[in-house]
Tab-separated table of C-alpha atoms in Angstrom:
chain	number	residue	atom	x	y	z
N	1	GLN	CA	64.300	6.808	64.380
N	2	GLY	CA	60.917	5.815	65.625
N	3	VAL	CA	59.785	4.393	62.413
N	4	MET	CA	57.697	1.117	62.150
N	5	LEU	CA	56.644	-0.315	58.807
N	6	LEU	CA	53.645	-2.724	59.632
N	7	ASN	CA	51.842	-4.899	56.894
N	8	ARG	CA	48.160	-5.675	57.976
N	9	CYS	CA	48.871	-9.469	57.696
N	10	LEU	CA	52.118	-10.233	59.126
N	11	THR	CA	52.592	-13.226	56.967
N	12	VAL	CA	51.734	-14.730	53.525
N	13	GLU	CA	52.077	-17.817	51.521
N	14	PRO	CA	54.627	-17.259	48.695
N	15	GLY	CA	52.894	-15.999	45.735
N	16	LYS	CA	49.500	-15.784	47.185
N	17	PRO	CA	48.619	-12.454	48.304
N	18	GLY	CA	46.346	-12.011	50.873
N	19	SER	CA	46.522	-15.857	51.769
N	20	HIS	CA	46.615	-15.136	55.467
N	21	GLN	CA	43.733	-12.774	55.965
N	22	GLY	CA	41.285	-13.525	58.799
N	23	LYS	CA	43.777	-16.015	60.671
N	24	GLY	CA	44.058	-13.524	63.496
N	25	TRP	CA	47.108	-11.382	62.398
N	26	GLU	CA	44.596	-8.351	62.187
N	27	GLU	CA	44.134	-8.524	66.066
N	28	VAL	CA	47.747	-8.361	66.702
N	29	THR	CA	48.326	-5.386	64.402
N	30	ASP	CA	45.357	-3.594	65.679
N	31	ALA	CA	46.751	-3.847	69.119
N	32	ALA	CA	49.980	-2.440	67.984
N	33	ILE	CA	48.247	0.486	66.143
N	34	SER	CA	46.403	1.047	69.222
N	35	ALA	CA	49.175	0.922	71.346
N	36	LEU	CA	51.176	3.212	69.370
N	37	ASN	CA	48.208	5.959	69.080
N	38	ASN	CA	47.866	5.998	72.872
N	39	ARG	CA	51.522	6.112	73.958
N	40	ARG	CA	52.523	8.687	76.064
N	41	GLY	CA	55.804	10.634	76.856
N	42	PRO	CA	57.248	11.234	80.191
N	43	ASP	CA	55.006	14.446	80.881
N	44	GLY	CA	51.891	12.119	80.601
N	45	ASN	CA	51.041	13.728	77.045
N	46	ILE	CA	50.109	11.827	73.907
N	47	LYS	CA	53.300	11.365	71.776
N	48	PRO	CA	53.080	12.614	68.156
N	49	LEU	CA	52.044	9.973	65.629
N	50	VAL	CA	52.162	10.106	61.796
N	51	ALA	CA	50.391	7.231	60.119
N	52	ILE	CA	51.168	6.568	56.263
N	53	LEU	CA	48.314	4.561	54.981
N	54	TRP	CA	49.105	2.823	51.828
N	55	GLY	CA	45.984	1.170	50.008
N	56	ARG	CA	42.235	0.690	50.935
N	57	LYS	CA	42.787	-1.991	53.286
N	58	ALA	CA	45.522	0.297	55.348
N	59	GLN	CA	43.204	3.293	55.315
N	60	THR	CA	39.991	1.313	57.013
N	61	LEU	CA	42.667	1.496	60.092
N	62	GLU	CA	42.153	5.236	60.345
N	63	PRO	CA	39.385	5.075	63.068
N	64	LEU	CA	41.957	3.478	65.232
N	65	LEU	CA	44.431	6.420	64.556
N	66	THR	CA	42.645	9.158	66.751
N	67	ASN	CA	45.809	10.816	67.823
N	68	ALA	CA	47.707	10.464	64.691
N	69	PHE	CA	48.480	12.650	61.673
N	70	ILE	CA	46.969	10.699	58.549
N	71	ILE	CA	48.491	10.491	55.245
N	72	LYS	CA	46.791	8.404	52.575
N	73	SER	CA	47.537	7.413	49.265
N	74	PRO	CA	47.280	4.319	46.791
N	75	HIS	CA	49.480	1.509	47.673
N	76	PRO	CA	52.971	1.518	46.033
N	77	SER	CA	52.663	-1.813	44.487
N	78	PRO	CA	53.565	-1.784	40.602
N	79	MET	CA	49.640	-2.782	40.058
N	80	SER	CA	48.505	0.532	41.458
N	81	ALA	CA	51.152	2.864	42.071
N	82	ARG	CA	50.534	5.063	39.011
N	83	TYR	CA	46.991	5.800	40.328
N	84	GLY	CA	48.278	8.115	42.767
N	85	PHE	CA	51.160	6.981	44.553
N	86	PHE	CA	53.650	8.557	42.334
N	87	GLY	CA	53.887	12.347	43.367
N	88	SER	CA	52.113	11.791	46.727
N	89	LYS	CA	55.361	12.478	48.717
N	90	PRO	CA	54.469	10.451	51.733
N	91	PHE	CA	57.876	10.609	53.354
N	92	SER	CA	58.342	14.488	52.983
N	93	ARG	CA	54.556	14.951	54.306
N	94	ALA	CA	55.358	12.817	57.242
N	95	ASN	CA	58.548	14.901	57.971
N	96	GLN	CA	56.582	18.081	57.591
N	97	ALA	CA	54.008	16.698	60.267
N	98	LEU	CA	56.853	15.919	62.704
N	99	ILE	CA	58.452	19.237	62.187
N	100	GLU	CA	54.917	21.124	63.010
N	101	ALA	CA	54.620	18.813	65.938
N	102	GLY	CA	58.210	19.673	67.300
N	103	GLU	CA	59.584	16.365	66.638
N	104	THR	CA	62.859	15.458	64.681
N	105	PRO	CA	62.264	14.632	61.032
N	106	VAL	CA	63.103	11.019	59.784
N	107	ASP	CA	66.264	10.605	57.601
N	108	TRP	CA	64.496	8.295	54.969
N	109	ALA	CA	67.786	7.922	52.932
N	110	LEU	CA	68.855	4.068	52.334
N	111	PRO	CA	72.352	3.332	53.628
N	112	SER	CA	74.873	3.377	50.830
N	113	ALA	CA	76.326	-0.134	50.220
């Protein structure tokens, strides 16, 4: 459906959050974000992009997302979700942005077991 969930640092040592920061993953994720931000459709126009930035670290990437509709909220981790993530409705807001851009909304439902 055109959804990419991307963590800033793609790997981590078990039980050590942030242990792989500064090891090069940021360059990889920056390149992926830039490519998504600048992708074009067959007509040559920039394709719509919605970026959901959870937490302060993710929100520092906003300058790379010059062509995106930005949704920001606290990170959904158990330690910070109560400080604004609950009730922020990032998925419905993303779908609304897609609809306004003339795109198909995402079916965010989890598959049944």
